[in-house]
Structures are given as C-alpha cells and as structure tokens.
PDB file of C-alpha atoms in Angstrom:
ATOM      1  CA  UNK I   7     108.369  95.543  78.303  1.00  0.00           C
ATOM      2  CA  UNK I   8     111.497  97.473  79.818  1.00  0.00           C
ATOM      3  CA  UNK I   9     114.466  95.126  80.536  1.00  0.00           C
ATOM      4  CA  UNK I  10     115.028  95.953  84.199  1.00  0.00           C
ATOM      5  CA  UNK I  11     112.811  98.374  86.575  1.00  0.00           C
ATOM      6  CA  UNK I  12     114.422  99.895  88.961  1.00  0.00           C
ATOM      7  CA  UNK I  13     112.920 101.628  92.185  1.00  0.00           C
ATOM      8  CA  UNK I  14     115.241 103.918  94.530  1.00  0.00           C
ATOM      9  CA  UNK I  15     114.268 104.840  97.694  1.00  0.00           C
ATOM     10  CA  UNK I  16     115.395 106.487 101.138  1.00  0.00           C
ATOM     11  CA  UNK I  17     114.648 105.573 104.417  1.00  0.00           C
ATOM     12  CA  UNK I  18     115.184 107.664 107.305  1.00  0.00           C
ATOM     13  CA  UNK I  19     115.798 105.822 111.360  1.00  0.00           C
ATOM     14  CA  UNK I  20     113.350 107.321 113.506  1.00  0.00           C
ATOM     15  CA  UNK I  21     115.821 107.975 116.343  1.00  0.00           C
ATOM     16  CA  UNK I  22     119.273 109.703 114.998  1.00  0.00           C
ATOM     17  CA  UNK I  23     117.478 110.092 111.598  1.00  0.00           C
ATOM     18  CA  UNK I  24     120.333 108.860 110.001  1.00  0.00           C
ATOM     19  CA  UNK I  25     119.767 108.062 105.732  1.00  0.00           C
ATOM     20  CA  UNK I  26     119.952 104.396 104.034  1.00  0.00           C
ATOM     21  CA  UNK I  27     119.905 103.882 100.941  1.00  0.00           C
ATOM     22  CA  UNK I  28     117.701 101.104  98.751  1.00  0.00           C
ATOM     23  CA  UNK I  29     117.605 100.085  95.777  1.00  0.00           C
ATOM     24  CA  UNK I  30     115.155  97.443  94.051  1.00  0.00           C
ATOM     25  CA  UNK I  31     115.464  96.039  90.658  1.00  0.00           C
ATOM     26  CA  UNK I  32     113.631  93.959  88.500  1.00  0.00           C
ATOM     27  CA  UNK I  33     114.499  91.844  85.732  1.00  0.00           C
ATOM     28  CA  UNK I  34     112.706  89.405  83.522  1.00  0.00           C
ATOM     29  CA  UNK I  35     113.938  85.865  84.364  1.00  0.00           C
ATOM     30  CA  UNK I  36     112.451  83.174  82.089  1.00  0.00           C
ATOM     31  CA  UNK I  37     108.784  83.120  82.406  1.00  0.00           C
ATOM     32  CA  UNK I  38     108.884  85.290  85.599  1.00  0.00           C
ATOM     33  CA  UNK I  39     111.228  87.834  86.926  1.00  0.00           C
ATOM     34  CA  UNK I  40     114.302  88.625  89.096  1.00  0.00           C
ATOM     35  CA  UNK I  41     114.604  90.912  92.155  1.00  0.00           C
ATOM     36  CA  UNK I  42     117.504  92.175  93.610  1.00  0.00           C
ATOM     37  CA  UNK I  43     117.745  93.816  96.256  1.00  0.00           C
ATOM     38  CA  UNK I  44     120.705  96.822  98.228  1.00  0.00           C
ATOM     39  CA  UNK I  45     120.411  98.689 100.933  1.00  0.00           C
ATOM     40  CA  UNK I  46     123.172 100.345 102.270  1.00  0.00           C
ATOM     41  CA  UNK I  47     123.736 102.906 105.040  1.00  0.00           C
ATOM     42  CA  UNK I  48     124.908 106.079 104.067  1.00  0.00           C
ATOM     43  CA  UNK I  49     127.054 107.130 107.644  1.00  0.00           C
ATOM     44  CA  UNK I  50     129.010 104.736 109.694  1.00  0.00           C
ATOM     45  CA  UNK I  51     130.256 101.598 109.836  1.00  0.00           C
ATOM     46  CA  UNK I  52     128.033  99.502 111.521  1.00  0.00           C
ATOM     47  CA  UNK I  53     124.093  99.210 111.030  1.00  0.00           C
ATOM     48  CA  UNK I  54     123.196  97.208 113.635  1.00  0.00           C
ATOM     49  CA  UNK I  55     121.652  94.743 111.346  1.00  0.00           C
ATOM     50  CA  UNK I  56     118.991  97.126 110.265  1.00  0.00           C
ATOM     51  CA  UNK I  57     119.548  96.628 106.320  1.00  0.00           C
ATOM     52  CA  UNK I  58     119.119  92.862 106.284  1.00  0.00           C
ATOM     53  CA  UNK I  59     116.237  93.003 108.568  1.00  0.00           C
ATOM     54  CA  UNK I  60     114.477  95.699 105.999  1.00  0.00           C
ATOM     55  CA  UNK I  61     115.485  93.172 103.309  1.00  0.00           C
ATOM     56  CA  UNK I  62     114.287  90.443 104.560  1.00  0.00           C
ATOM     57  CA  UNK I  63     110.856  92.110 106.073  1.00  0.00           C
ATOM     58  CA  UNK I  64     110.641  92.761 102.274  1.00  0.00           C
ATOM     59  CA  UNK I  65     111.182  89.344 101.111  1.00  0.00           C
ATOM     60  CA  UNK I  66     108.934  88.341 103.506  1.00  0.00           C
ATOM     61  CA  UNK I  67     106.248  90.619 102.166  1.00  0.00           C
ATOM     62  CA  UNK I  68     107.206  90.016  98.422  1.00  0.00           C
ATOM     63  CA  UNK I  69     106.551  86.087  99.299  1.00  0.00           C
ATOM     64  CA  UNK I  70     103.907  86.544 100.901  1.00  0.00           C
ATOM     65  CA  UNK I  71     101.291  88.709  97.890  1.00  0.00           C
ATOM     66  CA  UNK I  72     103.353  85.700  95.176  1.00  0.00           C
TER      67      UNK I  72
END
C-alpha cells in the first residue's frame, strides 16, 4: 500500500475562465485513512468563496458514499 495518494487537479470558472488549483491527498490513519484537502486560486486575491464551497461540496460528497 503507498503511504499517501495524491490526486491534482484543475478547475476552470465557467465565466472569466480563470484556473484553481486542487489538490487531494490521502493518507492511512489507523484503521482508515486521512484526507486533506487545498484548493487555491491561481489569479487574484479574492475568490469569492468559491474554494471552500468546492471543498465542502466535496466533503459533502465524500460523507455521503462513507
């Protein structure tokens, strides 16, 4: 078993198609596993909260197929 997976990913805004950046790793944790989560926008300095909501709506989705 590797000791961390890591997934990388980019997701493009549909309106200024500006880039963010995400990142998703896994470590084992005991008898289950860790997840961390980043994501980060690559211009500017404010997202308008999109990077917590896409965190979240995956926490929500990672909960939700536990």
């Amino acid at each position: 078993m590797p000791a961390e997976l890591r997934i990388e990913a980019t997701d493009t805004t549909p309106f200024f198609a500006f880039k963010d950046d995400i990142v998703v790793r896994i470590t084992p944790a005991g008898g289950g596993s860790r997840v961390d989560l980043r994501s980060v926008s690559r211009l500017g300095r404010s997202d308008l909260g999109k990077n917590a909501e896409r965190i979240r709506a995956f926490l929500r989705e990672l909960a939700r197929t536990s």
